Amino acid sequence: KRVSVVLFCQTGVYYGSKLELRAKPEDDEYWNSSKFSAFTFDDEDDEFTKMKESKRAVNSILVDDDDDDDDVEKVSWSGEPIGSISWSVKETASSFRSSGEQSFPKIDTAPSLPKQGSGYSLSSLFKAFTDTSTRAYAPELRKPKSECKDYMSDWSPEETVRRMRKGRAYSLERFRSLQDKLLLLDEAVSLHDGNVITAVLIYLKRSLSKEILFRELMVREVALRHYVHYLKEMGEQKLLLMQYKEHLNIKDEGRRRDFLKSCLSLPFSQDDAMHVQDHYTLLERQIIIEANDKRGEAEIFRKYPRKASILNMPLITTLYYSCFYHYGEPEGTFSSPANIRKTFRISEKQYILTALGARAKLKSWFDVDSLFNTKNWLGYTKKRSPIGFHRVVDILQKNNAPAQVLQEYVNLIDDPELRLSLAQKYKCHDIVIDTYKDLKDRQQLIVYQGKVERGSHEDRKIEELINNMQIRWKN
Amino acid sequence: MYVIQAAAVRGRCAGCLMAQSGRRDAPELPDFSLLKRLARDQLIYLLEQQHEVDKLYKVELKPIVSTADQLCFLIRPRIQTVKWISDVVNLDKAAGRLRRYKIIFTPQKFYACEAVLEEQGVFGDVTCDEWAFYLLPLDDDIISLELPEFFRENFLEGDQRWVGAAGGALRLIHSLYGPFSKVYGIGQCAKMVYESWREQVEDGEQKTQQPEIGNVFLIDRDVDFITPLCSQVVYEGLVDDIFRIKCGSVEFGPEVTSSDKSIKVMLNSQDKVFNEIRNEHFSNVFGFLSQKARNLQTAYDKRRGMDIQQMKAFVSEELKGLKQEHRLLSLHIGASECIMKKKTKQDFQELLKTEHSLLEGFEVRECVSFIEEHINRQISMIDSLRLLCLLSLTENGLLPKDYRSLKAQYLQSYGIEHLLTFSNLKQMGLLVEQQPGETLTVMESKVGKLVNDKTAGKLTDAFSSLAKKSNFRALSKRLVLIPKSGEEYDLRVPRDMAYIFSGAYVPLSCKLIEQVLERDGWTGLEEITRMLNGHEFAVSGGANGTESRIKADSQRIVLVMFLGGCTYSEISALRFLGRERGYKFIVVTTAITNSGRLLEALLDNHP
């Protein structure tokens, strides 16, 4: 008989490592010799004896019926009685039953302040489901558990949830009245065991109508959050943002667009409604642009073939794309940068940054220039930028701009210190020299002379300057 | 500040590295290899029942091609995975194929998973087991529960499904290395874990044995979000930030190994080179490594002029060790170079400057425009988010106009589907908008006025409205988390835990631990805990006469359990604190985290 073991390795190395190592035997020694090596499944002698040992240990545990009253293990929820080998290590200590004396005291675990809600509180989300009033119909249930000790035959809610926590046999069938069901739920919540809480909720979901369940969950925040999470995991939850999130599962762009359109009517907050609207508009545009550009007939597409489709890209990526492939198109066209900028209310700063990146990539230095050109009322052209020119230089440099272009923009940096450091970094000698001259710093100029080539144009310029008696040097 | 000074530390580094031996009387750590043996033995036992394991597969949620007549799945208890297994079973059934199926859940199964099997009509066809593998010792002083999902499920979804597991882990440690004498804690989850542990201990048996671990500190990750969101600059943390350490092992790619293949390395105290640099500020690492390289060269050079006998001894005794060291050294040098290259490329200096300004509350407007530009240029999506969260946490929320504008720009740059991410971050209190009229400055002026008005009642009202805030500024002032700026901070001779952040910030989480241990409880920290939203506790074990038997050493061994993850930087800080105060810390964490993992857990931009 052969068995295949399928491992789910979320923590990749752990189980995975061994599998890989089988392929690379030379690493084995290192792994196995390390004290913290991954588990091995090799049955070397040593491992084998250890395994035998543990098998004996496990067997002894199985015989050792540590359960209290009955042989519940046979019918246990847990299927088979594997027992937990783990925690009965007896080698180091003699053990005795707790005398019942509480060695560590109980502490109050009641939440003092509710968590800061997101814009959409859980209960408001549920309004989408049910319109029934949120009045608690069984408020008396929240009384201390001592009052409801007296149950007919079986386990009390308290005993039941405790048995569930330990994985022992239990039965929920007898919790039939609403009151009993809610007592059970409250008991589970007071145990702080999410596993048990969810188990009870699954039972309530099966045995209560949606309306009644939600009504009661509204006043039970902890249980409510467990329920929402359970629905989420089961893929059954379709609340507001989750509903919007559904679009990520739709592959076909046309259907995705239509789905986003249907989301527009959802009761989002004002800001979020605008974002969802943008999302829809953006995808609509992208579909149009993609249909045209896919053929790639224009010159630019042949020269710089597209690496990917523009569908589902972020807005800024779309703007960059448009600045790259559709620069200079009239504002009327959907694919033009101007149109995108206007439709999506893109700030000047953001626009300039993106356009700069795209045009610099194409080495269209003329376009780069005109991005910053402004004419004053006398008609003079001046360079102005909503982003610091040092940033402009940085972007140009990353796109391998020629020295001359770089120099022009380094020169535009206002702060002399920053200008100096970038000028030195990119070897714009003239700017360094002029800046020192402006700062009247003769000493630094002399120092800098040592860094330029002897007899060069720069060398002569510095020579001239330091001999110029007209300048009032500060040192 | 962050400066690489490889040359400056030459020669001195071996001496100035923090003393590895620590205080003369530092207690020995307990041996945790037992934990691993227990877990392994149980797994072997479980698999042994299956007879002849033929092949191991990774679950990829794809159809299984196998002719075996039995399939065994070892999985986390996740509904999605169980659904997939149900599909596999139902497909087999439809095809008339008979097989036996077994699921081994680790570390435990959930009722919800079995409910899925029931619903899909395969309950009974599939048998279930549990592999109670709770604790993985990653190193002498680090134990991980390897439950990264703990963070999101507990803090975002409000699902307490892992509380029992954390309590169970604590119970195991208690039964093997306890009994504990004191338990301190802060955070709502910490309280629940404590209660879960206490009840499990009560239910079970108690032992009298020599305790090896005396004190326990439980802390929720949401008590301190700032620390894990900061860029790490200590070597081990940097390696984790850049290469991602998984289960104590890292894969160095070709750019590190300078060959065409990747190498997997275990990073722990067994690696002698790593052990000496792991807790060091990165600026010291180069100096150390080059010194080490010179020493190695000298050791190799000894060969010259040896006669045959000596050479034989050298080869049999020293050469292997030297080669091993050589290998490790070249790996760590490669890693350091790669780190330098990457960090220079992303303008790390500027990024750190912004982080430090935010922590200090200095030039906040400049920080806002830095972040804005970061977003505009579509640089790292996670880094942008990290900076936004740091801004919000340090400033008690963003100004409404900043919030709206930065959120809009973020969505434009990285995709509108991040709407869900923002909603998650808001729910967690990581990225929020200031409530109008409640900025700190407004509050302060309000308070100033009220004092004159003699309306003490209103004063407390005004303060309680701040209760849910992160209150970082006030906390930082009270706990002196930000060392005075302008003072020279010698990173080679750290004077406090701030060295892990270049001397700019003492991690809040570790500072709390230090304070509580020093005061033996929360007395005197009332103001602090109020600003942290309370949920603190300090309890001691019963007076059943064990005190006389408690070894003094065990009292200085402190187990710190991070619920929701901790970073390598925090571990480094605790190691430093331990050396300073004569403690030994054992870190138990639900998982090792860093800013990337923490934020990725909260992203919702994928199906």
CSV table of N, CA and C in Angstrom, one decimal, chain A residues 101-217:
chain,number,residue,atom,x,y,z
A,101,GLU,N,-6.4,24.2,44.7
A,101,GLU,CA,-6.0,25.5,45.2
A,101,GLU,C,-5.5,26.3,43.9
A,102,GLN,N,-6.1,27.5,43.8
A,102,GLN,CA,-5.8,28.2,42.6
A,102,GLN,C,-4.4,28.9,42.8
A,103,SER,N,-3.5,28.4,41.9
A,103,SER,CA,-2.1,28.9,42.1
A,103,SER,C,-2.0,30.3,41.5
A,104,PHE,N,-2.5,30.5,40.3
A,104,PHE,CA,-2.5,31.8,39.7
A,104,PHE,C,-3.9,32.3,39.7
A,105,PRO,N,-4.1,33.6,40.1
A,105,PRO,CA,-5.5,34.1,40.2
A,105,PRO,C,-6.1,34.4,38.8
A,106,LYS,N,-7.4,34.4,38.8
A,106,LYS,CA,-8.2,34.8,37.7
A,106,LYS,C,-8.1,36.3,37.5
A,107,ILE,N,-8.1,36.7,36.2
A,107,ILE,CA,-8.1,38.2,36.0
A,107,ILE,C,-9.3,38.5,35.1
A,108,ASP,N,-9.7,39.8,35.2
A,108,ASP,CA,-10.9,40.2,34.5
A,108,ASP,C,-10.5,40.5,33.0
A,109,THR,N,-11.2,39.8,32.1
A,109,THR,CA,-10.8,39.9,30.7
A,109,THR,C,-11.8,40.7,29.9
A,110,ALA,N,-12.8,41.3,30.6
A,110,ALA,CA,-13.8,42.1,29.9
A,110,ALA,C,-13.2,43.2,29.2
A,111,PRO,N,-13.6,43.4,27.9
A,111,PRO,CA,-13.0,44.6,27.2
A,111,PRO,C,-13.5,45.9,27.8
A,112,SER,N,-12.6,46.8,27.9
A,112,SER,CA,-13.0,48.1,28.5
A,112,SER,C,-13.5,49.1,27.5
A,113,LEU,N,-12.8,49.1,26.4
A,113,LEU,CA,-13.2,50.1,25.3
A,113,LEU,C,-13.3,49.3,24.0
A,114,PRO,N,-14.4,49.6,23.3
A,114,PRO,CA,-14.5,48.9,22.0
A,114,PRO,C,-13.4,49.4,21.1
A,115,LYS,N,-13.1,48.5,20.2
A,115,LYS,CA,-12.1,48.9,19.2
A,115,LYS,C,-12.5,50.0,18.3
A,116,GLN,N,-11.6,50.8,17.9
A,116,GLN,CA,-11.9,51.9,17.0
A,116,GLN,C,-12.5,51.3,15.7
A,117,GLY,N,-13.7,51.7,15.3
A,117,GLY,CA,-14.3,51.1,14.2
A,117,GLY,C,-13.7,51.7,12.9
A,118,SER,N,-13.9,50.9,11.8
A,118,SER,CA,-13.6,51.5,10.5
A,118,SER,C,-14.8,52.4,10.2
A,119,GLY,N,-14.7,53.1,9.1
A,119,GLY,CA,-15.8,53.9,8.7
A,119,GLY,C,-17.1,53.2,8.7
A,120,TYR,N,-17.1,51.9,8.5
A,120,TYR,CA,-18.3,51.1,8.4
A,120,TYR,C,-18.3,50.2,9.6
A,121,SER,N,-19.2,50.5,10.6
A,121,SER,CA,-19.2,49.7,11.7
A,121,SER,C,-19.9,48.4,11.4
A,122,LEU,N,-19.6,47.4,12.2
A,122,LEU,CA,-20.1,46.1,11.8
A,122,LEU,C,-21.6,46.1,11.8
A,123,SER,N,-22.2,46.8,12.9
A,123,SER,CA,-23.6,46.7,12.9
A,123,SER,C,-24.3,47.5,11.8
A,124,SER,N,-23.6,48.5,11.4
A,124,SER,CA,-24.2,49.3,10.3
A,124,SER,C,-24.1,48.4,9.0
A,125,LEU,N,-23.1,47.6,8.9
A,125,LEU,CA,-23.0,46.7,7.7
A,125,LEU,C,-24.1,45.8,7.7
A,126,PHE,N,-24.6,45.3,8.8
A,126,PHE,CA,-25.6,44.3,8.9
A,126,PHE,C,-27.0,44.9,8.5
A,127,LYS,N,-27.1,46.2,8.5
A,127,LYS,CA,-28.4,46.7,8.2
A,127,LYS,C,-28.7,46.3,6.7
A,128,ALA,N,-27.7,46.1,6.0
A,128,ALA,CA,-27.9,45.7,4.6
A,128,ALA,C,-28.6,44.3,4.6
A,129,PHE,N,-28.5,43.5,5.6
A,129,PHE,CA,-29.1,42.2,5.7
A,129,PHE,C,-30.5,42.3,6.2
A,130,THR,N,-30.6,43.0,7.2
A,130,THR,CA,-31.9,42.8,8.0
A,130,THR,C,-32.4,44.2,8.4
A,131,ASP,N,-33.7,44.4,8.3
A,131,ASP,CA,-34.2,45.6,8.8
A,131,ASP,C,-35.0,45.5,10.1
A,132,THR,N,-34.9,44.3,10.7
A,132,THR,CA,-35.6,44.2,11.9
A,132,THR,C,-35.0,45.0,13.0
A,133,SER,N,-35.7,45.3,14.0
A,133,SER,CA,-35.2,46.1,15.1
A,133,SER,C,-34.0,45.4,15.8
A,134,THR,N,-33.2,46.2,16.3
A,134,THR,CA,-32.0,45.7,17.0
A,134,THR,C,-32.2,45.4,18.4
A,135,ARG,N,-33.4,45.4,18.9
A,135,ARG,CA,-33.7,45.3,20.3
A,135,ARG,C,-33.2,43.8,20.7
A,136,ALA,N,-32.6,43.7,21.8
A,136,ALA,CA,-32.3,42.4,22.3
A,136,ALA,C,-33.5,41.8,22.9
A,137,TYR,N,-33.8,40.6,22.4
A,137,TYR,CA,-35.1,40.0,22.9
A,137,TYR,C,-34.9,39.2,24.2
A,138,ALA,N,-33.7,38.9,24.5
A,138,ALA,CA,-33.5,38.0,25.6
A,138,ALA,C,-32.4,38.6,26.5
A,139,PRO,N,-32.6,39.9,27.0
A,139,PRO,CA,-31.5,40.5,27.7
A,139,PRO,C,-31.3,39.8,29.1
A,140,GLU,N,-32.3,39.1,29.6
A,140,GLU,CA,-32.1,38.5,30.9
A,140,GLU,C,-31.0,37.4,30.8
A,141,LEU,N,-30.7,37.0,29.6
A,141,LEU,CA,-29.8,35.9,29.4
A,141,LEU,C,-28.4,36.3,29.8
A,142,ARG,N,-28.1,37.5,29.9
A,142,ARG,CA,-26.8,37.9,30.2
A,142,ARG,C,-26.5,37.9,31.7
A,143,LYS,N,-27.4,37.3,32.4
A,143,LYS,CA,-27.2,37.2,33.9
A,143,LYS,C,-26.1,36.2,34.2
A,144,PRO,N,-25.5,36.3,35.4
A,144,PRO,CA,-24.5,35.3,35.7
A,144,PRO,C,-24.9,33.9,35.5
A,145,LYS,N,-24.0,33.0,35.2
A,145,LYS,CA,-24.3,31.7,34.8
A,145,LYS,C,-24.9,30.8,36.0
A,146,SER,N,-24.5,31.3,37.2
A,146,SER,CA,-24.9,30.5,38.3
A,146,SER,C,-26.4,30.2,38.4
A,147,GLU,N,-27.2,31.2,37.9
A,147,GLU,CA,-28.6,31.1,37.9
A,147,GLU,C,-29.2,30.0,37.0
A,148,CYS,N,-28.4,29.6,36.1
A,148,CYS,CA,-29.0,28.6,35.2
A,148,CYS,C,-28.3,27.3,35.3
A,149,LYS,N,-28.0,26.9,36.5
A,149,LYS,CA,-27.3,25.7,36.7
A,149,LYS,C,-28.1,24.5,36.5
A,150,ASP,N,-29.4,24.7,36.8
A,150,ASP,CA,-30.3,23.5,37.0
A,150,ASP,C,-30.9,22.9,35.8
A,151,TYR,N,-30.1,22.2,35.0
A,151,TYR,CA,-30.6,21.7,33.8
A,151,TYR,C,-31.0,20.3,33.9
A,152,MET,N,-31.9,19.9,33.0
A,152,MET,CA,-32.5,18.6,33.2
A,152,MET,C,-31.5,17.5,33.3
A,153,SER,N,-30.9,17.1,32.2
A,153,SER,CA,-30.1,15.9,32.4
A,153,SER,C,-28.7,16.2,31.9
A,154,ASP,N,-28.5,16.6,30.7
A,154,ASP,CA,-27.2,16.6,30.1
A,154,ASP,C,-26.3,17.7,30.7
A,155,TRP,N,-25.3,18.0,29.9
A,155,TRP,CA,-24.3,19.0,30.3
A,155,TRP,C,-24.9,20.4,30.2
A,156,SER,N,-24.5,21.2,31.1
A,156,SER,CA,-24.9,22.6,31.1
A,156,SER,C,-24.2,23.3,30.0
A,157,PRO,N,-24.6,24.5,29.6
A,157,PRO,CA,-23.9,25.3,28.6
A,157,PRO,C,-22.4,25.4,28.9
A,158,GLU,N,-22.1,25.6,30.2
A,158,GLU,CA,-20.7,25.8,30.6
A,158,GLU,C,-20.0,24.5,30.4
A,159,GLU,N,-20.5,23.4,30.9
A,159,GLU,CA,-19.8,22.1,30.7
A,159,GLU,C,-19.7,21.8,29.2
A,160,THR,N,-20.7,22.1,28.4
A,160,THR,CA,-20.7,21.8,27.0
A,160,THR,C,-19.5,22.6,26.3
A,161,VAL,N,-19.4,23.9,26.6
A,161,VAL,CA,-18.3,24.6,25.9
A,161,VAL,C,-17.0,24.2,26.4
A,162,ARG,N,-16.9,23.8,27.6
A,162,ARG,CA,-15.6,23.3,28.1
A,162,ARG,C,-15.2,22.0,27.5
A,163,ARG,N,-16.2,21.1,27.3
A,163,ARG,CA,-15.9,19.9,26.7
A,163,ARG,C,-15.5,20.1,25.2
A,164,MET,N,-16.2,21.1,24.6
A,164,MET,CA,-15.8,21.4,23.2
A,164,MET,C,-14.4,21.9,23.1
A,165,ARG,N,-14.0,22.7,24.1
A,165,ARG,CA,-12.7,23.2,24.0
A,165,ARG,C,-11.6,22.1,24.1
A,166,LYS,N,-12.0,21.1,24.9
A,166,LYS,CA,-11.0,20.0,25.0
A,166,LYS,C,-11.1,19.0,23.9
A,167,GLY,N,-12.1,19.2,23.0
A,167,GLY,CA,-12.2,18.2,21.9
A,167,GLY,C,-12.9,17.0,22.4
A,168,ARG,N,-13.6,17.0,23.4
A,168,ARG,CA,-14.4,15.9,23.9
A,168,ARG,C,-15.7,15.8,23.2
A,169,ALA,N,-16.4,14.7,23.5
A,169,ALA,CA,-17.7,14.5,22.9
A,169,ALA,C,-18.7,15.6,23.5
A,170,TYR,N,-19.6,16.0,22.7
A,170,TYR,CA,-20.6,17.0,23.2
A,170,TYR,C,-21.8,16.8,22.3
A,171,SER,N,-22.8,17.5,22.7
A,171,SER,CA,-24.0,17.5,21.8
A,171,SER,C,-24.7,18.9,21.9
A,172,LEU,N,-25.0,19.4,20.8
A,172,LEU,CA,-25.7,20.7,20.8
A,172,LEU,C,-27.2,20.6,20.5
A,173,GLU,N,-27.6,19.4,20.2
A,173,GLU,CA,-29.0,19.1,19.8
A,173,GLU,C,-30.0,19.6,20.9
A,174,ARG,N,-29.6,19.5,22.1
A,174,ARG,CA,-30.6,19.8,23.1
A,174,ARG,C,-30.7,21.3,23.4
A,175,PHE,N,-29.9,22.1,22.8
A,175,PHE,CA,-30.1,23.6,22.9
A,175,PHE,C,-31.1,24.1,21.9
A,176,ARG,N,-32.3,24.0,22.2
A,176,ARG,CA,-33.3,24.2,21.2
A,176,ARG,C,-34.0,25.6,21.4
A,177,SER,N,-34.3,25.9,22.6
A,177,SER,CA,-35.0,27.2,22.8
A,177,SER,C,-34.0,28.4,22.5
A,178,LEU,N,-34.5,29.5,22.1
A,178,LEU,CA,-33.6,30.6,21.8
A,178,LEU,C,-32.8,30.9,23.0
A,179,GLN,N,-33.4,30.9,24.1
A,179,GLN,CA,-32.7,31.2,25.4
A,179,GLN,C,-31.5,30.3,25.6
A,180,ASP,N,-31.8,29.0,25.4
A,180,ASP,CA,-30.7,28.0,25.6
A,180,ASP,C,-29.5,28.3,24.6
A,181,LYS,N,-29.9,28.6,23.3
A,181,LYS,CA,-28.9,28.8,22.3
A,181,LYS,C,-28.0,30.0,22.7
A,182,LEU,N,-28.7,31.0,23.1
A,182,LEU,CA,-27.9,32.3,23.5
A,182,LEU,C,-27.1,32.1,24.7
A,183,LEU,N,-27.6,31.3,25.6
A,183,LEU,CA,-26.8,31.0,26.8
A,183,LEU,C,-25.5,30.3,26.4
A,184,LEU,N,-25.7,29.4,25.5
A,184,LEU,CA,-24.6,28.6,25.0
A,184,LEU,C,-23.6,29.5,24.3
A,185,LEU,N,-24.1,30.4,23.5
A,185,LEU,CA,-23.2,31.4,22.8
A,185,LEU,C,-22.4,32.3,23.8
A,186,ASP,N,-23.1,32.8,24.8
A,186,ASP,CA,-22.5,33.7,25.7
A,186,ASP,C,-21.4,32.9,26.5
A,187,GLU,N,-21.7,31.7,26.8
A,187,GLU,CA,-20.8,30.9,27.6
A,187,GLU,C,-19.5,30.7,26.7
A,188,ALA,N,-19.7,30.4,25.4
A,188,ALA,CA,-18.6,30.2,24.6
A,188,ALA,C,-17.7,31.5,24.5
A,189,VAL,N,-18.4,32.6,24.4
A,189,VAL,CA,-17.7,33.9,24.3
A,189,VAL,C,-16.8,34.1,25.6
A,190,SER,N,-17.4,33.7,26.7
A,190,SER,CA,-16.7,34.0,28.0
A,190,SER,C,-15.5,33.1,28.1
A,191,LEU,N,-15.4,32.1,27.3
A,191,LEU,CA,-14.2,31.2,27.3
A,191,LEU,C,-13.1,31.7,26.5
A,192,HIS,N,-13.3,32.7,25.7
A,192,HIS,CA,-12.2,33.3,24.8
A,192,HIS,C,-11.6,32.3,23.9
A,193,ASP,N,-12.4,31.3,23.4
A,193,ASP,CA,-11.9,30.4,22.5
A,193,ASP,C,-12.6,30.5,21.1
A,194,GLY,N,-12.0,31.1,20.2
A,194,GLY,CA,-12.6,31.4,18.9
A,194,GLY,C,-13.1,30.2,18.2
A,195,ASN,N,-12.4,29.1,18.4
A,195,ASN,CA,-12.8,27.8,17.7
A,195,ASN,C,-14.2,27.4,18.2
A,196,VAL,N,-14.4,27.5,19.5
A,196,VAL,CA,-15.7,27.1,20.1
A,196,VAL,C,-16.7,28.1,19.7
A,197,ILE,N,-16.4,29.3,19.8
A,197,ILE,CA,-17.4,30.4,19.5
A,197,ILE,C,-17.9,30.1,18.0
A,198,THR,N,-17.0,29.9,17.1
A,198,THR,CA,-17.4,29.7,15.7
A,198,THR,C,-18.3,28.4,15.6
A,199,ALA,N,-17.9,27.3,16.3
A,199,ALA,CA,-18.6,26.1,16.3
A,199,ALA,C,-20.1,26.3,16.7
A,200,VAL,N,-20.2,27.1,17.8
A,200,VAL,CA,-21.6,27.4,18.3
A,200,VAL,C,-22.3,28.2,17.2
A,201,LEU,N,-21.6,29.2,16.6
A,201,LEU,CA,-22.3,30.0,15.6
A,201,LEU,C,-22.7,29.2,14.4
A,202,ILE,N,-21.9,28.2,14.1
A,202,ILE,CA,-22.3,27.4,12.9
A,202,ILE,C,-23.6,26.6,13.3
A,203,TYR,N,-23.7,26.2,14.5
A,203,TYR,CA,-24.9,25.5,15.0
A,203,TYR,C,-26.1,26.5,14.9
A,204,LEU,N,-25.9,27.7,15.4
A,204,LEU,CA,-27.0,28.7,15.4
A,204,LEU,C,-27.4,29.0,14.0
A,205,LYS,N,-26.4,29.1,13.1
A,205,LYS,CA,-26.7,29.5,11.8
A,205,LYS,C,-27.6,28.4,11.1
A,206,ARG,N,-27.4,27.2,11.5
A,206,ARG,CA,-28.2,26.1,10.9
A,206,ARG,C,-29.6,26.0,11.5
A,207,SER,N,-29.7,26.5,12.8
A,207,SER,CA,-30.9,26.2,13.5
A,207,SER,C,-31.7,27.5,13.8
A,208,LEU,N,-31.2,28.6,13.4
A,208,LEU,CA,-32.0,29.9,13.6
A,208,LEU,C,-32.2,30.6,12.3
A,209,SER,N,-33.3,31.4,12.2
A,209,SER,CA,-33.4,32.1,10.9
A,209,SER,C,-32.4,33.3,10.9
A,210,LYS,N,-32.1,33.7,9.7
A,210,LYS,CA,-31.1,34.8,9.6
A,210,LYS,C,-31.5,36.0,10.4
A,211,GLU,N,-32.7,36.4,10.3
A,211,GLU,CA,-33.2,37.6,11.0
A,211,GLU,C,-32.9,37.5,12.5
A,212,ILE,N,-33.4,36.4,13.1
A,212,ILE,CA,-33.2,36.3,14.5
A,212,ILE,C,-31.7,36.2,14.9
A,213,LEU,N,-31.0,35.5,14.1
A,213,LEU,CA,-29.5,35.4,14.5
A,213,LEU,C,-28.9,36.8,14.4
A,214,PHE,N,-29.1,37.5,13.4
A,214,PHE,CA,-28.5,38.8,13.3
A,214,PHE,C,-29.0,39.8,14.4
A,215,ARG,N,-30.2,39.7,14.7
A,215,ARG,CA,-30.8,40.5,15.7
A,215,ARG,C,-30.0,40.3,17.0
A,216,GLU,N,-29.7,39.1,17.3
A,216,GLU,CA,-29.0,38.8,18.6
A,216,GLU,C,-27.6,39.1,18.5
A,217,LEU,N,-27.0,38.9,17.3
A,217,LEU,CA,-25.5,39.2,17.2
A,217,LEU,C,-25.2,40.6,17.3
